[in-house]
Coordinates of C-alpha atoms in Angstrom, one line a residue:
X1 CA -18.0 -27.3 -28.0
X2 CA -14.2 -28.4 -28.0
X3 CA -13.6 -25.2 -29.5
X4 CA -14.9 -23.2 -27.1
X5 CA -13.1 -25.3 -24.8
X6 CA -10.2 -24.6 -25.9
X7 CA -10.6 -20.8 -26.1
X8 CA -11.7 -21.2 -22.3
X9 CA -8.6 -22.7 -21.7
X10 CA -6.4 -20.2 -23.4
X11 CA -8.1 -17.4 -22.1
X12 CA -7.0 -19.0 -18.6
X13 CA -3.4 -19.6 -19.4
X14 CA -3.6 -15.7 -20.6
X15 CA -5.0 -14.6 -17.3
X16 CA -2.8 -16.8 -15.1
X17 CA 0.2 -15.5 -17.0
X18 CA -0.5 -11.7 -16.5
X19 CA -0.9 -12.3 -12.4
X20 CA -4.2 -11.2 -12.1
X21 CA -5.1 -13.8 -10.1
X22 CA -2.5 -12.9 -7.6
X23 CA 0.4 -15.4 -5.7
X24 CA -1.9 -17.7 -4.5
X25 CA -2.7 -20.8 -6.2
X26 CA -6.0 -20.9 -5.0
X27 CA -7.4 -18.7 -7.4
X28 CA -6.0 -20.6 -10.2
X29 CA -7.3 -23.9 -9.3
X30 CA -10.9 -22.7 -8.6
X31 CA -10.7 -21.8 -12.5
X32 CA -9.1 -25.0 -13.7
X33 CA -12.1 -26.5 -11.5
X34 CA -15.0 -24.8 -13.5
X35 CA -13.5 -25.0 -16.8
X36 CA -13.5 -28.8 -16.2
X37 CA -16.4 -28.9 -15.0
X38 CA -17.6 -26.7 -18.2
X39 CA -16.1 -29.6 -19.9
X40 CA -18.1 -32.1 -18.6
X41 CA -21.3 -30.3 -19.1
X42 CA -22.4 -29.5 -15.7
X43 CA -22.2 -26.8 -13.5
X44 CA -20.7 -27.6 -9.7
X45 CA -22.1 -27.1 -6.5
X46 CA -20.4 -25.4 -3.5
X47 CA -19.7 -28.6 -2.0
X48 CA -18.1 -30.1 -5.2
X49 CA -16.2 -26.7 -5.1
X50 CA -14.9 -27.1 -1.7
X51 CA -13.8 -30.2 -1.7
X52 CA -12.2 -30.6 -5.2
X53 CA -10.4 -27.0 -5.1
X54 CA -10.3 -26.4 -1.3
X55 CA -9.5 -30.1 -0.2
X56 CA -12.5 -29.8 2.4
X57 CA -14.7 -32.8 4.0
X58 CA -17.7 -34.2 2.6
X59 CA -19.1 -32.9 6.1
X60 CA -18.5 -28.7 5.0
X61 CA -21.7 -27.0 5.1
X62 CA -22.0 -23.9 2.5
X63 CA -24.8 -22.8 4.8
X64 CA -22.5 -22.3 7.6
X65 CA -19.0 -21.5 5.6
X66 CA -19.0 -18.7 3.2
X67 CA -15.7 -19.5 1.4
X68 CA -16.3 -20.8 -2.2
X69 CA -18.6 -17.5 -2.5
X70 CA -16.0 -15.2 -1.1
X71 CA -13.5 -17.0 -3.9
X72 CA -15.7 -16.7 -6.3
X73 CA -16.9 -13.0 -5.9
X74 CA -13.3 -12.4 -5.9
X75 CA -12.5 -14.7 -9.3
X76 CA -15.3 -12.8 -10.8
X77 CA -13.0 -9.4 -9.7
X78 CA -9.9 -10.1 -10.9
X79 CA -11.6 -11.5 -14.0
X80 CA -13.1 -7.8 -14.7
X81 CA -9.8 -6.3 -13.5
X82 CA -7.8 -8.1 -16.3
X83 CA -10.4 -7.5 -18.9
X84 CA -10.1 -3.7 -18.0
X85 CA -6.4 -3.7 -18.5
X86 CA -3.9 -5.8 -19.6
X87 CA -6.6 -7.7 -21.3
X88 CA -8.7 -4.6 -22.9
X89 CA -8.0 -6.2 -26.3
X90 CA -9.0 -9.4 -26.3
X91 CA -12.1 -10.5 -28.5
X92 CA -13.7 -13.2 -26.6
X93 CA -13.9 -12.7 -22.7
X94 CA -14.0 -15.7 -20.1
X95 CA -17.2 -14.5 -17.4
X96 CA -18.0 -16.0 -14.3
X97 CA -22.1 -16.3 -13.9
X98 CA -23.6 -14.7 -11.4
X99 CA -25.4 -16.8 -9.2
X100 CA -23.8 -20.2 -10.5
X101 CA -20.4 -21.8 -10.8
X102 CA -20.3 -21.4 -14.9
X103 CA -17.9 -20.3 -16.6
X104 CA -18.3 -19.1 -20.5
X105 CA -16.9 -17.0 -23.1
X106 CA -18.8 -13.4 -23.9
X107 CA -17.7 -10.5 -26.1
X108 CA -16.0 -7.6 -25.0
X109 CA -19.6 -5.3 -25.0
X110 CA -21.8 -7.8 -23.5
X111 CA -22.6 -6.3 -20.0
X112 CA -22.6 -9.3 -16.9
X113 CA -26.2 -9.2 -15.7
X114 CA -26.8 -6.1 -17.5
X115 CA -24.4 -4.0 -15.2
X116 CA -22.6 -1.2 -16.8
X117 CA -18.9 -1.4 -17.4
X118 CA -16.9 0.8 -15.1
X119 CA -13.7 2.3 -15.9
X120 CA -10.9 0.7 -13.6
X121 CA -8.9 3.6 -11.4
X122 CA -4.8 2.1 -11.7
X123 CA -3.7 0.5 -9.1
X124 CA -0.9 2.5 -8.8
X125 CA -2.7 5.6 -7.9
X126 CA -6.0 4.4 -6.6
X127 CA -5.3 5.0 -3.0
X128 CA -8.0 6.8 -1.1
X129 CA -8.0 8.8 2.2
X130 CA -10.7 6.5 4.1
X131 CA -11.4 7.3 7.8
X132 CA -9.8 3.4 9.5
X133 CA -11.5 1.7 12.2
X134 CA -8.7 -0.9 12.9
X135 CA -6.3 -2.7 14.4
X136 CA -5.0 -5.8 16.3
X137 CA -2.4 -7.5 14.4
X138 CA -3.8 -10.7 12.9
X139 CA -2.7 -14.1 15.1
X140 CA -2.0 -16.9 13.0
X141 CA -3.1 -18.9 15.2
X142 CA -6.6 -18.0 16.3
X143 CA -8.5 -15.0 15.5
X144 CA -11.3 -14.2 17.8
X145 CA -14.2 -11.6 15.6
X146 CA -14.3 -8.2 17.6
X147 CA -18.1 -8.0 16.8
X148 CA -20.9 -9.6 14.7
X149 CA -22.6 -8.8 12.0
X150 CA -26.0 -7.9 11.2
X151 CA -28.4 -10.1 10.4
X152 CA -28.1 -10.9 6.1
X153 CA -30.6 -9.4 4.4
X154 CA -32.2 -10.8 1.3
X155 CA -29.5 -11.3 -1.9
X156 CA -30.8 -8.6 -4.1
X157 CA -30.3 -6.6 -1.3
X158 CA -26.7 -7.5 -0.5
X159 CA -26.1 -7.2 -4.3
X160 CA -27.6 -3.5 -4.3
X161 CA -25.5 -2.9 -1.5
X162 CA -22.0 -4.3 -2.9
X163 CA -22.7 -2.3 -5.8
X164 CA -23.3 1.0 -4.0
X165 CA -20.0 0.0 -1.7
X166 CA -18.1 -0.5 -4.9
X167 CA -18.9 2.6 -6.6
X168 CA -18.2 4.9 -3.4
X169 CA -15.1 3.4 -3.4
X170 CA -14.4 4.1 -6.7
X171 CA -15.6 7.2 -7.0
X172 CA -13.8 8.0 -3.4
X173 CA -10.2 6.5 -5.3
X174 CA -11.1 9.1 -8.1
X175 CA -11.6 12.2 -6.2
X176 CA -8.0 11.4 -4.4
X177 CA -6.6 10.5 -7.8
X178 CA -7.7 13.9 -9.1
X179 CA -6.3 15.4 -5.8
X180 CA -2.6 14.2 -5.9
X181 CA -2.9 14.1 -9.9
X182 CA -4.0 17.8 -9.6
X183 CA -1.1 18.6 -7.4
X184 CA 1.9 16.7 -9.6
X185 CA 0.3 18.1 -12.7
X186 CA 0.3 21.6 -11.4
X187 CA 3.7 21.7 -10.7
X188 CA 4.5 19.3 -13.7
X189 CA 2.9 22.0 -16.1
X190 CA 3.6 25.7 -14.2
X191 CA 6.5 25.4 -11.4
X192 CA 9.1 24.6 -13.7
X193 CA 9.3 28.1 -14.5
X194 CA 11.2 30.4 -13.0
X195 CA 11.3 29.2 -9.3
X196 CA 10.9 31.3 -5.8
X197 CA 14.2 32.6 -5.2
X198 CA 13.2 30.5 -1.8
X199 CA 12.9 27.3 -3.8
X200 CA 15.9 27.6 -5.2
X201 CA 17.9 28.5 -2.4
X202 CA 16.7 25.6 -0.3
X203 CA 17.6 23.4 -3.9
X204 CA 21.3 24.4 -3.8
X205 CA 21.7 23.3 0.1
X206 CA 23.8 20.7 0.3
X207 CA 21.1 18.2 1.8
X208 CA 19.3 18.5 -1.6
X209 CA 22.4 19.1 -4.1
X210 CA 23.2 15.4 -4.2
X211 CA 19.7 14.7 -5.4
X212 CA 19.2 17.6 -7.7
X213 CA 22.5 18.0 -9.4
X214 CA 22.5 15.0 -11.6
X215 CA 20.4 13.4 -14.6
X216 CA 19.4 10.4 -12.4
X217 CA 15.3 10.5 -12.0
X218 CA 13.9 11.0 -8.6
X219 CA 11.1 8.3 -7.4
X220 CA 8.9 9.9 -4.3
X221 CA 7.4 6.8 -2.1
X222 CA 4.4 8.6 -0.1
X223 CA 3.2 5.8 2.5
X224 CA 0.0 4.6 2.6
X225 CA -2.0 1.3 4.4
X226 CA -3.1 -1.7 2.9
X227 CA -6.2 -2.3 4.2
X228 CA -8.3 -5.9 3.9
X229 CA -11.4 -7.2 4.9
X230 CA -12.6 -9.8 7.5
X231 CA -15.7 -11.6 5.8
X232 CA -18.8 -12.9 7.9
X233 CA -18.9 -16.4 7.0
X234 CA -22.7 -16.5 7.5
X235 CA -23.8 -14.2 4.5
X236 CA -19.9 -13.4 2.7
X237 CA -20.6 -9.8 3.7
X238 CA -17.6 -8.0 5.1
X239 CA -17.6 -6.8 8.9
X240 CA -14.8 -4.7 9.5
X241 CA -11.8 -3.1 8.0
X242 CA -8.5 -4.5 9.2
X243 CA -4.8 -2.7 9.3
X244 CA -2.0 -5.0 9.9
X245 CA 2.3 -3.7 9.8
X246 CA 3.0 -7.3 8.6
X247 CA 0.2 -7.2 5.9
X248 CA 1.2 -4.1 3.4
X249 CA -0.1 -5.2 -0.1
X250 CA -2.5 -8.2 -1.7
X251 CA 1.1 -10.0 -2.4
X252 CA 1.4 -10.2 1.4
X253 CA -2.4 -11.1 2.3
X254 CA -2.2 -14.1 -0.4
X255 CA 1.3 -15.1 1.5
X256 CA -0.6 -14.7 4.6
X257 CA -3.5 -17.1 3.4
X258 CA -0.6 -19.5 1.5
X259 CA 1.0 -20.5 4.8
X260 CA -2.3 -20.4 6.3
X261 CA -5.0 -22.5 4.7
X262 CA -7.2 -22.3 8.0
X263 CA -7.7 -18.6 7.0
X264 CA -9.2 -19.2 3.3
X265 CA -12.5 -17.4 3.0
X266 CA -11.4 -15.1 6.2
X267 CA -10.0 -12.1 4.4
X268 CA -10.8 -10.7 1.3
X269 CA -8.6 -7.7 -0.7
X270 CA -10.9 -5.0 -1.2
X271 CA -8.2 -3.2 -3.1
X272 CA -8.0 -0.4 -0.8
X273 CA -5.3 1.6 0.9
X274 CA -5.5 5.1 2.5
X275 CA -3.2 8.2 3.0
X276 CA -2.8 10.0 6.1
X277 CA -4.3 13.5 5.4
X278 CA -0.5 15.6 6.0
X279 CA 0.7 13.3 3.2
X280 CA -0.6 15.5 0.8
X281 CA 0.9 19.2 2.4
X282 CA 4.2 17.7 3.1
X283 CA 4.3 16.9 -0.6
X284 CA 3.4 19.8 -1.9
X285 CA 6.4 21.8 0.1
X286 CA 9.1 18.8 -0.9
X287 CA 7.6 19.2 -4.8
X288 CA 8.2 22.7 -4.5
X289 CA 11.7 21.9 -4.0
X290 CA 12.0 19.1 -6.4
X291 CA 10.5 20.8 -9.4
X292 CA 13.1 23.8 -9.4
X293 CA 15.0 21.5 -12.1
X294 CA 13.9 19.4 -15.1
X295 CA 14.8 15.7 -14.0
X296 CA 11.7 13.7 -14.2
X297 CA 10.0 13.2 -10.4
X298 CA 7.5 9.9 -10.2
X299 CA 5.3 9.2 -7.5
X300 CA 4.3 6.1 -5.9
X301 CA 2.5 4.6 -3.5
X302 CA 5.1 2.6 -0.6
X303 CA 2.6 -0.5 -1.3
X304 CA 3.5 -0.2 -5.2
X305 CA 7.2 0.3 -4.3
X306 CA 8.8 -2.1 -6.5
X307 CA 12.5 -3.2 -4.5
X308 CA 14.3 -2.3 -8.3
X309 CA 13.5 1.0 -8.7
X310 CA 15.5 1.8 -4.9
X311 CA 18.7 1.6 -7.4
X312 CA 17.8 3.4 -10.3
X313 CA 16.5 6.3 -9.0
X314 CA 17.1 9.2 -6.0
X315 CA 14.5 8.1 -3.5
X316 CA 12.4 10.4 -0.9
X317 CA 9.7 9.1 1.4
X318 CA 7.2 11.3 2.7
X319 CA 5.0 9.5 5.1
X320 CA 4.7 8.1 8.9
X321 CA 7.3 5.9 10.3
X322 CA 4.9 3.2 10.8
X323 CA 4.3 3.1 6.5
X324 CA 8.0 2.9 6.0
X325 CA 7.6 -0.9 5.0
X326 CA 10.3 -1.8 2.4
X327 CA 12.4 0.7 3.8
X328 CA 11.9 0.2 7.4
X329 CA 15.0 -2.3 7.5
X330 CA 17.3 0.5 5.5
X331 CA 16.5 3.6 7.6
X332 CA 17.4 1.7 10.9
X333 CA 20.1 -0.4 9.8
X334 CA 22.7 2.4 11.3
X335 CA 20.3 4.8 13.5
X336 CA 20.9 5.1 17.2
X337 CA 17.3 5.1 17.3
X338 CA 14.6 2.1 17.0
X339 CA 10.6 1.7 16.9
X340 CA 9.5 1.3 20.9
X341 CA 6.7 -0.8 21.7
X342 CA 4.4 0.4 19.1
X343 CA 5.0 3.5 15.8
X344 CA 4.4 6.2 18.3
X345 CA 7.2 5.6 20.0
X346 CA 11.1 5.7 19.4
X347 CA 13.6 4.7 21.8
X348 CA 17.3 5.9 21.9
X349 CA 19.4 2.7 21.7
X350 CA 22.3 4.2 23.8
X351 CA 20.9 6.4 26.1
X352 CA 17.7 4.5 26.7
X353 CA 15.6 8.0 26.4
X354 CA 12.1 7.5 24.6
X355 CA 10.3 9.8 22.6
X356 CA 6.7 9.2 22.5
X357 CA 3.9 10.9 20.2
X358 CA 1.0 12.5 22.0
X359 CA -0.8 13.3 18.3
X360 CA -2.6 9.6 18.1
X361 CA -5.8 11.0 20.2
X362 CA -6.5 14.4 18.7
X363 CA -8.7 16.6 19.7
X364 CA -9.5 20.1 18.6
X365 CA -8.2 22.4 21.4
X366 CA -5.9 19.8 22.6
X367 CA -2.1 20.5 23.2
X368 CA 0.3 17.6 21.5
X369 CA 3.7 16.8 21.1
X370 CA 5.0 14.8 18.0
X371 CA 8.4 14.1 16.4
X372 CA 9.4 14.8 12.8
X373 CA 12.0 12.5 11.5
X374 CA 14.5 13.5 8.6
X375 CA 17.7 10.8 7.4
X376 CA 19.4 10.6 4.8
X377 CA 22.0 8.4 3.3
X378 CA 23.6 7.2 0.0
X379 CA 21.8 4.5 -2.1
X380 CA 23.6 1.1 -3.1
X381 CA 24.1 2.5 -6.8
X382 CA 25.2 6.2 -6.5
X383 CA 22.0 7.3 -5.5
X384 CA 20.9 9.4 -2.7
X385 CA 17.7 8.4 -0.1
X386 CA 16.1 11.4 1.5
X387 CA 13.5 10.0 4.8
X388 CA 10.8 12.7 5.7
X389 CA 8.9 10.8 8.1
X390 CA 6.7 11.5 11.6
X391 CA 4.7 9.5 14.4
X392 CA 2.0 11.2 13.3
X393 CA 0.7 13.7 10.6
X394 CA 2.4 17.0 12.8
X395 CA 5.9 15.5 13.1
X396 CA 5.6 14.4 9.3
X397 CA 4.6 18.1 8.1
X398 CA 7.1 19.4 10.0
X399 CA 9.9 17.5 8.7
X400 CA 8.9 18.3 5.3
X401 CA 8.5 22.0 6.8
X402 CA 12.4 22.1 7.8
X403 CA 13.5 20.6 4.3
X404 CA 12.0 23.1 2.4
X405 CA 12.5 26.3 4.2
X406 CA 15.6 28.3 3.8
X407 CA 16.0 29.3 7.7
X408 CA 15.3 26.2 8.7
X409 CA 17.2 24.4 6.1
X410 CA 20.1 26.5 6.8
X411 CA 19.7 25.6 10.6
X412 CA 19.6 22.0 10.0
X413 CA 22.9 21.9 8.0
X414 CA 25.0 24.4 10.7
X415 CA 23.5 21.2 13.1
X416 CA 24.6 18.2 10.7
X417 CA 26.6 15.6 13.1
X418 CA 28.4 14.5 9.4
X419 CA 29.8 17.7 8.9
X420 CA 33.9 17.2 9.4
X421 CA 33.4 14.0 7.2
X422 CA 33.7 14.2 3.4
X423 CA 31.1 12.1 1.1
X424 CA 27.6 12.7 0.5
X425 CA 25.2 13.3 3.3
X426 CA 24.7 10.4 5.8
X427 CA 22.9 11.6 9.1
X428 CA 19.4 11.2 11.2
X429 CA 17.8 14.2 12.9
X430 CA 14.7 14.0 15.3
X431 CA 12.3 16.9 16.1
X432 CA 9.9 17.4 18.9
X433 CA 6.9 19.3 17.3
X434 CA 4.8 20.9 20.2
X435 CA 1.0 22.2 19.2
X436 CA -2.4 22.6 19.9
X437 CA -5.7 22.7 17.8
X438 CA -4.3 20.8 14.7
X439 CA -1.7 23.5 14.5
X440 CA 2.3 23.3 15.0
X441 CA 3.4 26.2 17.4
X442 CA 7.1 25.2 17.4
X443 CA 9.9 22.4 16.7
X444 CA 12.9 21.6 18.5
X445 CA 16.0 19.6 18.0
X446 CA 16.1 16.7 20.6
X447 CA 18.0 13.8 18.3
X448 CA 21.0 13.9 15.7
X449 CA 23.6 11.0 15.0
X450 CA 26.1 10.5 12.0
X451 CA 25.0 7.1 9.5
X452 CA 27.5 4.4 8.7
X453 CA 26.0 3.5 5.3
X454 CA 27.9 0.4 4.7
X455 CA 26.1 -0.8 7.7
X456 CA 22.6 -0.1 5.5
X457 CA 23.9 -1.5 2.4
X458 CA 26.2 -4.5 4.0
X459 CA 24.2 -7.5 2.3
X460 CA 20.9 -6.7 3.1
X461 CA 20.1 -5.0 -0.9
X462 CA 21.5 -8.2 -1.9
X463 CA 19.1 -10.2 0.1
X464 CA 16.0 -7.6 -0.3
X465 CA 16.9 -7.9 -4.3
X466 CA 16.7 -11.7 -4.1
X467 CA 13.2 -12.0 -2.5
X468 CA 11.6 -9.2 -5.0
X469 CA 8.6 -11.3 -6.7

């Protein structure tokens, strides 16, 4: 017994140690709890749980509160999660028990409950295109639910039904992973071949020279949404998706929950981001550019961004301004422009002139306008950052459209405001993309401004460096 003990234990420290149970303490603690209790030979009830992990009343009611399931569904996650990756070698598992507050060590081929093991999808290129029903920004102070719930059905039901949820999401991660992997490959393994004389043209612009000419490697950050789950406290089910700008990854919701223990049990990380659908066109005309010399060319996710790799690498974002995150800070530190009251909108700082996306409602044989942002600017380490961004997935497109088109590149660089200064490029140009039925009929110059860079850079790396977890 005090061997297996022991092996719990270490098993524990291991999983602590690799961050698979995330920021938050809470996670943690509810292990600690059930090893101890494994110790003492009994297994806890939800009220033991909630009180001794939780620090709740002896008047909580399980019936009513959902919370120490919710934790424990998600222990019993992360625990799978680690024993998929970074612990794939280890000889003697710890398992959570269905059904009961155990704890116990199991082999690597013993099957939980007789499920079949399913092979994890990486986190850093699981993201799927999922439609999003979302939206208000959480309140830290009170949160009232948008809607209710149906009525819980019986628990083999609700398992069935996690289950099937589960496996559409992975199999929905694995189709986009094959997408994007598909499209990086192909270029990876054939486009570095002779490229289009087109290709190469736009490659030697100046705009793109500063990127392509040297060894350093270039990172591309396509931007994608974190999206979490609100949990019904009366059956642990979850009733809607939710999208929140101050929420981007599962570091942030544990933060979220840290500061605010009155929301433990509320959310839950489902693991689960998704890609607005021109993400995937504007990358395949900027890789077309990128791939006309050998340097290596990673992509990421924004909510995988890590805040080191913004030095060692050339950087280009493709994604809406609203998915900027990390960046956000940089690409605004020196614009004459700035977010209005919400993404769809930017405001001209000097003249007061707002430009505001019509593309958020659309509608097949609707006419839209939209606005396609390009900047660019030196990094803090000799590197070069290259911003194709849009309100909306027609402005995004069409930024990419202009950086990888020889006209149009040509056009954008008789029209740099930076051209009488010396130095790499440091500018911000704004586009108004006019269209109807999903289609972009024709782009116009409304918006350019020469970039201080040692505004960008002026102590706020430093800062951005020191808060990097």
């Amino acid at each position: 017994m005090n061997e297996e003990l022991d092996l719990l234990r270490e098993q524990a420290r291991k999983i602590e140690k690799s961050g698979a149970l995330g920021r938050s303490r809470s996670y943690a603690r509810l292990l600690e709890f059930l090893i101890d209790s494994s110790q003492a030979g009994r297994v806890p009830k939800e009220l033991e749980i909630a009180m001794g992990v939780f620090g709740k009343g002896a008047d909580f009611d399980p019936s009513q509160d959902s919370m120490v399931r919710v934790y424990a569904h998600n222990l019993r996650q992360k625990l799978e999660h680690f024993y998929a990756t970074d612990g794939r070698a280890e000889s003697r598992r710890l398992t959570l028990a269905r059904g009961e507050y155990r704890v116990s060590l199991s082999a690597p081929s013993t099957a939980t409950n007789g499920e079949a093991a399913v092979a994890p999808v990486s986190p850093a290129t699981s993201q799927a295109p999922v439609p999003l029903a979302v939206t208000t920004p959480i309140d830290a102070t009170s949160h009232t639910p948008s809607a209710s719930a149906p009525p819980a059905g019986s628990d083999t039901a609700r398992e069935v039904a996690s289950s099937r949820v589960l496996l559409g999401r992975r199999l929905a991660a694995a189709f986009a992973l094959l997408a994007i992997g598909a499209l990086v490959g192909f270029f990876a393994a054939g486009a570095r071949q002779p490229a289009p004389s087109s290709a190469q043209v736009v490659a030697a612009s100046p705009i793109w020279a500063g990127v392509l000419a040297d060894d350093m490697p270039i990172l591309v950050v396509i931007g994608d949404y974190y999206i979490f789950g609100e949990v019904d406290k009366r059956d642990g089910d979850i009733k809607r998706l939710i999208r929140d700008f101050t929420v981007n990854s599962n570091k942030d919701l544990d933060e979220l929950v840290m500061y605010h223990p009155d929301m433990l049990g509320r959310y839950m990380d489902l693991d689960l981001t998704y890609l607005p659908r021109g993400s995937a066109l504007a990358l395949l005309n900027v890789l077309r550019v990128l791939y006309t010399t050998s340097k290596p060319v990673r992509v990421v996710s924004m909510s995988e961004l890590s805040i080191a790799d913004l030095k060692s690498n050339h950087v280009v974002y493709i994604g809406y301004l609203s998915a900027l995150d990390k960046l956000e800070d940089f690409v605004f530190a020196s614009s004459s422009l700035t977010i209005g009251s919400t993404y769809d909108e930017l405001r001209n700082i000097e003249s007061g002139e707002t430009y505001t996306s019509e593309a958020g409602m659309p509608e097949t044989h609707r006419s839209y306008r939209d606005y396609g942002f390009i900047s660019t600017f030196p990094g803090p380490n000799g590197n070069q950052f290259v911003i194709i961004a849009g309100t909306r997935d027609p402005g995004m497109v069409e930024a990419a459209h202009v950086l990888s088109d020889p006209v149009l590149v040509r056009s954008l660089e008789s029209a740099r405001p930076d051209k009488s200064t010396s130095g790499p490029p440091a500018f911000e140009m704004l586009y108004e993309v006019a269209g109807t039925a999903r289609t972009n009929l024709d782009a116009m110059l409304v918006h350019s401004a020469k970039l201080d860079y040692g505004q960008i850079w002026g102590g706020n790396f430093l800062h951005a460096e020191a808060v990097e977890p």
